[in-house]
XYZ file of C-alpha atoms in Angstrom:
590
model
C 97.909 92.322 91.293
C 99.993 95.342 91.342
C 103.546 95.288 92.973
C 104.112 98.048 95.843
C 105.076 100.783 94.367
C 109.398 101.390 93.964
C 110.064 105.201 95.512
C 113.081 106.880 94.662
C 115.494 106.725 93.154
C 117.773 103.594 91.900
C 121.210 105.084 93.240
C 123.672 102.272 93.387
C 125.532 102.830 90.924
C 125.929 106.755 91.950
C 127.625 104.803 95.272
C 130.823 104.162 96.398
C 131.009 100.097 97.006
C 130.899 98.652 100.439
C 134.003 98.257 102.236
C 133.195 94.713 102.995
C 130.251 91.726 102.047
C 130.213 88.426 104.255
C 126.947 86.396 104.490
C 125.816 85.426 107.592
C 123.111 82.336 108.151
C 120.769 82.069 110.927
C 119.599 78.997 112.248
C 116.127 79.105 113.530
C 114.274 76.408 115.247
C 110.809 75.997 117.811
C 108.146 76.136 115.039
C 105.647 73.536 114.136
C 105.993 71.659 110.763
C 102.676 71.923 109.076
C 100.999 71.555 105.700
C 97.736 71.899 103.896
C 95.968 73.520 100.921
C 97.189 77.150 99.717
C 94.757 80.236 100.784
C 93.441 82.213 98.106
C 95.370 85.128 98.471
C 98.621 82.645 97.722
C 96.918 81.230 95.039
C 95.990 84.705 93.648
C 99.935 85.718 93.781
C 101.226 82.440 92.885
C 99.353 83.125 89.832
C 101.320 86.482 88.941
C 104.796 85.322 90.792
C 104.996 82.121 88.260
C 103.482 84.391 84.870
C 105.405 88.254 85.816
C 108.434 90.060 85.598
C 109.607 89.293 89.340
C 110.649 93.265 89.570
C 106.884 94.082 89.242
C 105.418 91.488 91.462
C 108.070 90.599 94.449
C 107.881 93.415 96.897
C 110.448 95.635 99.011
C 110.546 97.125 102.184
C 113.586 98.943 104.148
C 113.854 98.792 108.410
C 115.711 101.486 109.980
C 117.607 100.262 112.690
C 118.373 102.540 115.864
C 121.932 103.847 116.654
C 123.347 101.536 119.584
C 121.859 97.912 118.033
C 124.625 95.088 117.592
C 124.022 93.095 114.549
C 123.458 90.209 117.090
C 120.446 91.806 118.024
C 119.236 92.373 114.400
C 120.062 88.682 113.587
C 118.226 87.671 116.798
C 114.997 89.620 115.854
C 114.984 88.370 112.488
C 114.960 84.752 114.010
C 111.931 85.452 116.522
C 109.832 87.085 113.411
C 110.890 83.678 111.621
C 109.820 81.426 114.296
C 106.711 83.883 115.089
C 105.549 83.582 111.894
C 104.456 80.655 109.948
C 104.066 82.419 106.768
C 108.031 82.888 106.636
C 108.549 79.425 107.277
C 106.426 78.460 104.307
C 107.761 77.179 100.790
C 105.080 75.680 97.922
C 106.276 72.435 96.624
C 105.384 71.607 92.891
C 106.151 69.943 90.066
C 107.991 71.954 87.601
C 105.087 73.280 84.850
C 102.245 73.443 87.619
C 101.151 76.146 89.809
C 100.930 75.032 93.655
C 98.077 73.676 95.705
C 99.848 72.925 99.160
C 102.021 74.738 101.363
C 104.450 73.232 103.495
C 105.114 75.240 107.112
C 109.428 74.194 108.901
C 109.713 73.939 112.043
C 113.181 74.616 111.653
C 115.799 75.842 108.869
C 117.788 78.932 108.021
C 118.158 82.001 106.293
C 120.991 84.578 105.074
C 121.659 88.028 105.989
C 123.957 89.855 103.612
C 125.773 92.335 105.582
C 127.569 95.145 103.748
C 129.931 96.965 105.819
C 130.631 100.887 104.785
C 132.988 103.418 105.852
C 130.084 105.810 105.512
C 126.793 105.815 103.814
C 125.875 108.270 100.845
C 124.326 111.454 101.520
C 120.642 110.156 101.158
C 121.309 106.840 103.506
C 117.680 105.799 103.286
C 117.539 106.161 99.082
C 120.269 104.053 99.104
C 119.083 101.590 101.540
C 115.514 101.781 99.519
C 117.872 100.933 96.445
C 119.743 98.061 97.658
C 116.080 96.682 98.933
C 114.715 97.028 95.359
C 117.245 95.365 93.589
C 117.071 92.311 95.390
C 113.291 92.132 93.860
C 115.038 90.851 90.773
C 114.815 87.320 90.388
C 111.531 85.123 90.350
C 111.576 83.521 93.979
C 112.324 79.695 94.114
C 108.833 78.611 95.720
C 109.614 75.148 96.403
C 111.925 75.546 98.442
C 113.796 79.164 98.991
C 113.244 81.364 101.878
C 110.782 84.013 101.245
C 112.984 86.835 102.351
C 115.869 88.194 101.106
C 117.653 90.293 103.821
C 120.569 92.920 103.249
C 121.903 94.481 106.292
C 124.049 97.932 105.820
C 126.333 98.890 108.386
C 128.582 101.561 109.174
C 132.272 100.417 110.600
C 130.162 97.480 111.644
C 127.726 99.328 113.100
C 123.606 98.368 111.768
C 121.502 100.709 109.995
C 119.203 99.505 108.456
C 117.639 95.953 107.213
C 116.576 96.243 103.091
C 114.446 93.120 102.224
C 112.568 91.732 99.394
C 109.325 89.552 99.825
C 108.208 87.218 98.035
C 104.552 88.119 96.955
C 103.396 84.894 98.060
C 103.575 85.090 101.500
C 103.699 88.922 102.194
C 101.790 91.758 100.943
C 101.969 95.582 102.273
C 100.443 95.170 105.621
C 102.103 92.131 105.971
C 105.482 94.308 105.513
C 104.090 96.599 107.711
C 103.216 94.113 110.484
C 106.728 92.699 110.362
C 108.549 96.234 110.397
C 106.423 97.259 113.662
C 107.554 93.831 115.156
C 111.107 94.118 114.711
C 111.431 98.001 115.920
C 109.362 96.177 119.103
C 111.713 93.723 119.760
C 114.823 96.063 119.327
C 113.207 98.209 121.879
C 113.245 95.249 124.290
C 109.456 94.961 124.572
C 107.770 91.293 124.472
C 105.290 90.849 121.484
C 101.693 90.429 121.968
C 100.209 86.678 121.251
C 99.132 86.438 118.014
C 95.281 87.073 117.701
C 95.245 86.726 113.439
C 95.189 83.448 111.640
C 98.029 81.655 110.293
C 97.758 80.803 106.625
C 96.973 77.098 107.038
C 94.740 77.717 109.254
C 93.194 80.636 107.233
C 93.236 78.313 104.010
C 90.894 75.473 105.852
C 88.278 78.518 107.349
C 88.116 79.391 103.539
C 87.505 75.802 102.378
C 84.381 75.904 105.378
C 81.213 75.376 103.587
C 80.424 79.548 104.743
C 83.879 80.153 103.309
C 83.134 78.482 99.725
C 80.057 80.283 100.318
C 81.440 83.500 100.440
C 83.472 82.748 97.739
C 80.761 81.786 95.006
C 79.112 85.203 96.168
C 81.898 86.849 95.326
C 82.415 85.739 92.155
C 78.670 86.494 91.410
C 79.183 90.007 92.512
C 82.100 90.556 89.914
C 80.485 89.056 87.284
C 77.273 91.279 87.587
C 80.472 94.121 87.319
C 81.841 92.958 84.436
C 78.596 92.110 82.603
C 77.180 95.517 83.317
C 79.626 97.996 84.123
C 82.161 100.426 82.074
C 84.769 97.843 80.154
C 87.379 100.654 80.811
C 86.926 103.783 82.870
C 89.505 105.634 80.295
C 87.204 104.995 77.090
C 89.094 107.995 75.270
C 90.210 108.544 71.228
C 94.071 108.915 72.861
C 94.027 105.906 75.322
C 95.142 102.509 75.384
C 93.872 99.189 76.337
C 93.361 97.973 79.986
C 96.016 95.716 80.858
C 98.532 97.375 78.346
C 101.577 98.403 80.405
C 102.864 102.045 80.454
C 105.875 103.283 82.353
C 104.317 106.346 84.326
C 106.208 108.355 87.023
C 105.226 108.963 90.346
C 103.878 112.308 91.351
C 103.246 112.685 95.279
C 100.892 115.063 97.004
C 101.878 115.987 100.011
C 98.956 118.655 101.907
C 98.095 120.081 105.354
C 95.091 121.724 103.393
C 93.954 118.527 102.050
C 94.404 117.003 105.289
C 92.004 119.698 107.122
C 89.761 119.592 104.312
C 89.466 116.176 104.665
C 88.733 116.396 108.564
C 86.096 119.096 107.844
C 83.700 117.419 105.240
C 84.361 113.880 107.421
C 82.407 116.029 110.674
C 80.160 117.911 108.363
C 78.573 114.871 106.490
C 79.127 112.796 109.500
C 81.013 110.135 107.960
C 84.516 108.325 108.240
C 87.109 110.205 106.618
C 88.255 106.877 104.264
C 84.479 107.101 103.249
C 84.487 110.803 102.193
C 88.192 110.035 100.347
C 86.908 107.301 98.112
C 83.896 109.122 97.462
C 86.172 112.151 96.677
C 88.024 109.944 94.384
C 84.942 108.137 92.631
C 83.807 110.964 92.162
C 86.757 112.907 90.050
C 87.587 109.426 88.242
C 84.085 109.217 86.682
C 84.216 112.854 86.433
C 87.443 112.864 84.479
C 86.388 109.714 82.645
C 82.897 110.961 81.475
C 81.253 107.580 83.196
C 77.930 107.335 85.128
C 79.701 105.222 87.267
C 83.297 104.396 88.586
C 84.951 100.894 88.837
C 88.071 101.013 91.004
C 90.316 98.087 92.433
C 91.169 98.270 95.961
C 93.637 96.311 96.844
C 93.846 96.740 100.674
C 90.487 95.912 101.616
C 90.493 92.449 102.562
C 92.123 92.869 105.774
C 88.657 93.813 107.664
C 88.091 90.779 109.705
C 89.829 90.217 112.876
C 91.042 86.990 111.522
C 93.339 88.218 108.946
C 93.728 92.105 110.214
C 97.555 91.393 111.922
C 97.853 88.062 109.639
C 101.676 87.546 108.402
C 100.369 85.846 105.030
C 99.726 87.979 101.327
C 95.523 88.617 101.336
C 96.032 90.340 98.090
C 92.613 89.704 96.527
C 90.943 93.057 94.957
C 87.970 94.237 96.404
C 86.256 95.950 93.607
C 84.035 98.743 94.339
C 81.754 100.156 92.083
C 79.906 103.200 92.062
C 77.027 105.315 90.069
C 77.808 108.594 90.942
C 73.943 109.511 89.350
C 73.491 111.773 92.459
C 72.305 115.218 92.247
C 75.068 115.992 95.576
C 78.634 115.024 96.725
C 76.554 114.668 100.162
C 74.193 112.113 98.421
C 77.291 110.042 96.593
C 79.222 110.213 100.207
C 76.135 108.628 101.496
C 76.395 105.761 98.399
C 79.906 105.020 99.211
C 79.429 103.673 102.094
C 77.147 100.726 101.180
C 79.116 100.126 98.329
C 82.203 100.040 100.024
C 81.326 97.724 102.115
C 79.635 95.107 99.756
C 83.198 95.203 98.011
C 85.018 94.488 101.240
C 82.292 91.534 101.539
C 83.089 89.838 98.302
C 87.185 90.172 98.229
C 87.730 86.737 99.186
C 87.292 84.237 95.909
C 89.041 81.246 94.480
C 91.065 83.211 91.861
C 91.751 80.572 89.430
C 88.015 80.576 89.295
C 87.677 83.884 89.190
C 89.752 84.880 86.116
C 88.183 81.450 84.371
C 85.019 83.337 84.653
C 86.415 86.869 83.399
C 87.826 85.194 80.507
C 84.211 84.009 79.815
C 82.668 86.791 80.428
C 84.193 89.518 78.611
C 84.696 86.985 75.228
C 80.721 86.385 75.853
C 80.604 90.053 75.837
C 83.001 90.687 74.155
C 85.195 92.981 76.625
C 88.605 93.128 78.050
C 88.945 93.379 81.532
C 91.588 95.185 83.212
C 92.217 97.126 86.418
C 92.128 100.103 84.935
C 91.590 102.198 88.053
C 93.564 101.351 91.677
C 92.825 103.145 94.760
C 95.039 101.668 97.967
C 94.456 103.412 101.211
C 97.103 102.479 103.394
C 97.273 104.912 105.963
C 95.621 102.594 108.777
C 98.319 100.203 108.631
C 100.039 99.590 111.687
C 103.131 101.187 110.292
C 104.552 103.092 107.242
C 105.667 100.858 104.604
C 108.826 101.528 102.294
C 110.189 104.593 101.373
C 106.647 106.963 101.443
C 109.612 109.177 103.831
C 105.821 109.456 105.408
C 107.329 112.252 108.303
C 109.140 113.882 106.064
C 107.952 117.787 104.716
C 104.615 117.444 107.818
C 104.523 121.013 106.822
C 103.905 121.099 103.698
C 100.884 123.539 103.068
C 100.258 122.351 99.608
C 103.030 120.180 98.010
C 103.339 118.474 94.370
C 106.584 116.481 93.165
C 107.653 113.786 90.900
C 109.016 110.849 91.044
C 110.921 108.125 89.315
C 109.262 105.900 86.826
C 107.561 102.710 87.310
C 105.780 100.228 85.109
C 102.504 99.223 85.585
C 99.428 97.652 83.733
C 96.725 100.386 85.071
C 95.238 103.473 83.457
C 95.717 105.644 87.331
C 97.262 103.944 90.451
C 97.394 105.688 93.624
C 98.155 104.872 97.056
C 97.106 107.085 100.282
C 99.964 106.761 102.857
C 98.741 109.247 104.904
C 95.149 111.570 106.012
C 96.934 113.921 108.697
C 98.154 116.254 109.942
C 98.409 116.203 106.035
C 96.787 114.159 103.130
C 99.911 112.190 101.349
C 99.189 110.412 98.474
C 101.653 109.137 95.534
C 99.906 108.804 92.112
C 100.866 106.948 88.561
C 98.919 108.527 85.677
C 99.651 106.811 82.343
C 100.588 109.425 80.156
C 98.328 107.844 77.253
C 95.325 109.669 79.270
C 97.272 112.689 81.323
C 99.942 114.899 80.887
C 101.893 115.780 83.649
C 99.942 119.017 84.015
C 96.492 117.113 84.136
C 98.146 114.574 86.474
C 98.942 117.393 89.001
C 95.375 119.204 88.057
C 94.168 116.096 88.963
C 95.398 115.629 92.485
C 95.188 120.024 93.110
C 91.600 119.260 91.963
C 90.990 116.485 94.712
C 91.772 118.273 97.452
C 89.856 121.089 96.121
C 86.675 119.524 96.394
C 87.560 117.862 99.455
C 87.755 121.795 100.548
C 84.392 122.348 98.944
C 82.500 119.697 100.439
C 84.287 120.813 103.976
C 81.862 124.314 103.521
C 79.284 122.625 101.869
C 77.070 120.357 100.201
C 79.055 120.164 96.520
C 76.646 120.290 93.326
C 77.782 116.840 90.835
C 77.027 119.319 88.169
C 79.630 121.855 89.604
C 82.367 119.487 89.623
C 84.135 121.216 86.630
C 84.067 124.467 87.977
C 85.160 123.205 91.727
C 88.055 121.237 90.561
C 89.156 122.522 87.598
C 89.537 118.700 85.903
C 87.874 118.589 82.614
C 85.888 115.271 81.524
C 87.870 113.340 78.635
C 86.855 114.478 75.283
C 85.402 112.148 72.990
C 85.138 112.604 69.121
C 81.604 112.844 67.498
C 80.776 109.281 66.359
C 81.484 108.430 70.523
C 78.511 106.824 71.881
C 77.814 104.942 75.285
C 76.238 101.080 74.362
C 75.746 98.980 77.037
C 77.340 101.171 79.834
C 80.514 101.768 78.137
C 82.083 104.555 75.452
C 81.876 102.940 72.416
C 84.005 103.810 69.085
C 82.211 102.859 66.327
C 84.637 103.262 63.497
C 87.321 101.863 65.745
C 84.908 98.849 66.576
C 84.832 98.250 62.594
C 88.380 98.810 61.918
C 88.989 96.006 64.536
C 86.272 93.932 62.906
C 87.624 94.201 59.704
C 91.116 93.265 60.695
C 90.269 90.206 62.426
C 88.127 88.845 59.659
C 90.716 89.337 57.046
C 90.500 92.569 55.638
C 86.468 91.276 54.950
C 84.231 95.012 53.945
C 82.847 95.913 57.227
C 79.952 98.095 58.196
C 78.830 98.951 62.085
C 75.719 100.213 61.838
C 74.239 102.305 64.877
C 70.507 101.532 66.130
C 68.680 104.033 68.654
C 65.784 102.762 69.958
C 63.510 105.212 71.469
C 64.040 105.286 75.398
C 66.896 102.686 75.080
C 70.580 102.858 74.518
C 72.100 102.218 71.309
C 72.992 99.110 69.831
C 75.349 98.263 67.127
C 75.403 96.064 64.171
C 77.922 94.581 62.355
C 77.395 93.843 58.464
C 80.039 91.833 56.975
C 80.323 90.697 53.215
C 82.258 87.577 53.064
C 82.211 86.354 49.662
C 83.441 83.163 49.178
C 85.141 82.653 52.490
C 83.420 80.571 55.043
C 82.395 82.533 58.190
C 79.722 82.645 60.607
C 78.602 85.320 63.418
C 80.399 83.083 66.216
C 83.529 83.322 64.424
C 83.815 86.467 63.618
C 83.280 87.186 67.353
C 85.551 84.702 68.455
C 88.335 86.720 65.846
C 87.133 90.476 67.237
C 87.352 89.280 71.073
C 91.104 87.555 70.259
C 91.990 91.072 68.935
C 90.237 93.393 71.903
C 92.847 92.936 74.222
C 95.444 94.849 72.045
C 92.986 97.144 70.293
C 92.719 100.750 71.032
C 90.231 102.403 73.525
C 86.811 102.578 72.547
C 86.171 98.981 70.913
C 83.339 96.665 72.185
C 81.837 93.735 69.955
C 78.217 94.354 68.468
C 74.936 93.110 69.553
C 74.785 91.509 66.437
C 76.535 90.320 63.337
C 74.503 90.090 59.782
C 77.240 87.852 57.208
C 76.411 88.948 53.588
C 77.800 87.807 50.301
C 79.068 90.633 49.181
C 79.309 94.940 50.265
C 76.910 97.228 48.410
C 77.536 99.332 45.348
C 77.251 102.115 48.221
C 79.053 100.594 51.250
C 78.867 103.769 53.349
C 74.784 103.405 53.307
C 73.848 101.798 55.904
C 70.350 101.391 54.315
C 72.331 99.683 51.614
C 73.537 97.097 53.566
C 70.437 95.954 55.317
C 68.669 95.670 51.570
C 71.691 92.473 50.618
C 70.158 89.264 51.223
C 71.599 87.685 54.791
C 73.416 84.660 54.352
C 73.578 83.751 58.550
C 73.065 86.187 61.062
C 73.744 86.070 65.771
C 74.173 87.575 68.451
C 77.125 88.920 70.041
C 77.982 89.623 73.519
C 75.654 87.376 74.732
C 75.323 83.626 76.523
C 74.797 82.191 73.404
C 78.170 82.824 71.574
């Protein structure tokens, strides 16, 4: 899963030291003790928390807290969101070497606050509070038995101003952050907190072990796997791209836009549809667009918070929904009209046992002989009950039309962006990898969304026209490019691949164009005296897929042959050698 996104910059060491750092620990007590099974969503980011860097995967959030609060009544609030809360009481008990099953709920325990005390705070108090809060995200999180929140309070002469915390992944996500912030600002205020109308996680784990919640989850696995047998391998197929799943350091570039907030507003009452529907269409849209794809497969992590069971849920739901969409429409109108059906059968099948889940996308993509990444991430937070860290989502509200970067953050997707806010403006931070944009096509990018949000505010937007509306140019692919099977397809870089995991065996890939059907490719390989069959040599291309450049998708079928022709760049030549074993690839059977 990806990490919420770091803003701003790192600026500790720019800063004068606190005056003073004393740890303080709060006793809390009036829970109940409970334990049962792990949800999914734990599972899912128990999963990352035990195989990532913990800077990538634990999270960050900072609390402003108003002028006049003692740190009594910080410590106080902390302790009612503890006892509130069952998911902060949680630790996941395991032998070392295994991944957890259980969770165990305290009734009772404590927890540190780090205070540091500062004559003053730097100029930007809020970077540096954002800063302190992001460097506690280093260090993997003791499951078994640490508390899932590390808590920094920064005061002035002793006076609070803000709380910077790290989550751990496992029992918090971004709305859970944002859930938690709301509360505390509540109970600074003085006001009581509403009774808690969401599930807690033990409770949410046994609804999802139901016989409809086991249900749902084989459903959903069925619905990605029809994805991942059918749809693009990578949305940036590309001569100059990279892998899915191959980590680039990309910086942030933030859009900030009272135009693309009213043009957002206008096509949302012209086509008669929710603005978050016209936004993702917008962005399906440009992705496949920019990509050159019929369709567009896009990760979205926020979606599984839907039901009224887990919408105000203190727990980590982070399980992708995964939308995909064939933008074969004629009209923007028509696609806006798509996205809504799709969107919601992605929302349906979010939940899934994810152990399960990535058993079966290792098996698919070696049957067809794919790598699956999430190469495209769309997170619309702007719902959420509150702003989460450091968006500074009030800041610049009039902004006509606004474009700067950002620091730096790694991250294991092609184009990552998160919508923070729709108005009075449109504010929305995006990662480009630089493999697949320059800066200038990263900000052409975002310029060219809000431009055909502005278009399809007048009117009904021609697919055809999207060029000339946006001003984003589809990738360019060289001249032996091809689409098999739904995806952009390299041939030469599918038999350079070949060739290297066979041994350095003569290779030929060998295109066939069946009238009124899409390519297919076959692989000729002259082995000589070393043993090999079709299996194998898929087995040895699918190992090196993963790490391969763009472009590289296992043939239909593999023909073994003694030895290459006197003319090995004849195809014709090739298929006249006598065939010492010959299968398919990408298929069941392999």
């Amino acid at each position: 899963m990806t990490p919420t996104p770091a803003v701003g910059k790192d600026t500790m060491h720019q800063n004068p030291p606190p005056l003073d750092t004393t740890t303080v620990t709060v006793a809390y007590t009036g829970g109940d003790e409970r334990r049962g099974p792990v949800t999914m969503g734990q599972a899912n980011m128990i999963r990352c928390i035990l195989r990532d860097d913990p800077t990538h995967i634990n999270i960050h959030d900072v609390w402003p807290v108003p002028e006049g609060t003692t740190s009594a009544a910080v410590t106080e609030a902390l302790r009612t969101l503890a006892v509130r809360h069952e998911g902060l009481r949680t630790t996941f008990p395991h032998p070392p070497g295994s991944a957890p099953v259980d969770q165990v709920v305290s009734a009772e325990g404590t927890f540190t606050v780090t205070v540091l005390d500062h004559t003053e705070l730097p100029a930007d108090p809020s970077g540096y509070a954002e800063s302190v809060a992001r460097a506690a995200r280093a260090g993997r999180f003791a499951l078994e038995r640490e508390f899932p929140l590390r808590i920094t309070l920064l005061t002035v002469a002793g006076q609070p101003a803000y709380v910077a915390l790290a989550f751990s992944h496992a029992v918090a996500d971004g709305s859970a952050m944002a859930i938690l912030r709301e509360e505390f600002a509540e109970l600074l205020a003085g006001k009581e907190l509403p009774g808690l109308t969401s599930l807690p996680p033990v409770d949410l784990a046994a609804v999802e072990a139901s016989p409809a919640g086991l249900r749902k989850s084989e459903a959903s696995l069925r619905y990605w796997e029809r994805i991942l047998r059918t749809g693009p391998q990578e949305m940036f197929a590309e001569p100059r791209g990279r892998r899915p799943g191959t980590d680039e350091e990309a910086r942030q570039l933030t859009l900030r836009s009272r135009r693309g907030g009213r043009a957002l507003a206008g096509a949302a009452r012209r086509t008669g549809h929710p603005e978050a529907t016209v936004l993702m269409a917008a962005w399906c849209a440009l992705v496949a667009h920019r990509t050159g794809q019929d369709s567009c497969v896009t990760a979205v992590p926020s979606a599984n918070r839907f039901h009224a069971r887990v919408a105000r849920s203190v727990t980590t739901t982070s399980q992708d929904a995964l939308l995909h969409l064939d933008v074969r429409v004629e009209t923007f109108d028509a696609l806006v009209a798509r996205t809504w059906g799709a969107v919601l059968n992605a929302y349906r099948h979010s939940q899934f046992d994810s152990v399960r889940l990535w058993e079966m996308i290792d098996r698919v993509t070696a049957e067809r002989g794919s790598h699956f990444g999430r190469d495209v991430v769309f997170n619309d937070v702007s719902a959420l009950p509150a702003p989460l860290l450091g968006t500074d989502t009030h800041d610049r509200d009039n902004a006509e039309h606004e474009l700067t970067w950002g620091p730096p953050q790694t991250l294991p997707t092609r184009l990552l962006a998160f919508t923070y806010r729709t108005a009075p403006q449109l504010h929305i931070s995006l990662w480009a990898a630089p493999s697949v944009f320059t800066p200038e096509e990263a900000e052409g990018f975002l310029t060219g969304l809000v431009l055909l949000l502005e278009a399809a505010a007048a009117g009904d937007v021609p697919m055809e026209a999207l060029a000339e509306v946006t001003g984003v140019r589809p990738a360019e692919h060289g001249p032996d490019w091809l689409r098999v099977d739904g995806c952009w397809v390299s041939p030469d870089a599918v038999r350079e691949t070949l060739g290297r995991a066979v041994g350095g065996l003569p290779v030929r890939v060998q295109v066939t164009e069946a009238s009124g059907a899409e390519p297919h490719l076959t692989a000729y390989i002259a082995c000589g005296d070393t043993p090999l069959t079709p299996a194998e040599a898929h087995r040895a291309l699918t190992a090196l897929i993963p790490a391969a450049g763009s472009g590289v998708l296992a043939p239909h079928r593999y023909v073994i042959v003694e030895n290459p022709p006197a003319e090995p760049d004849r195809s014709d030549a090739w298929r006249r050698l006598n065939t010492i074993d010959e299968g398919t690839g990408r298929s069941r059977q392999v």
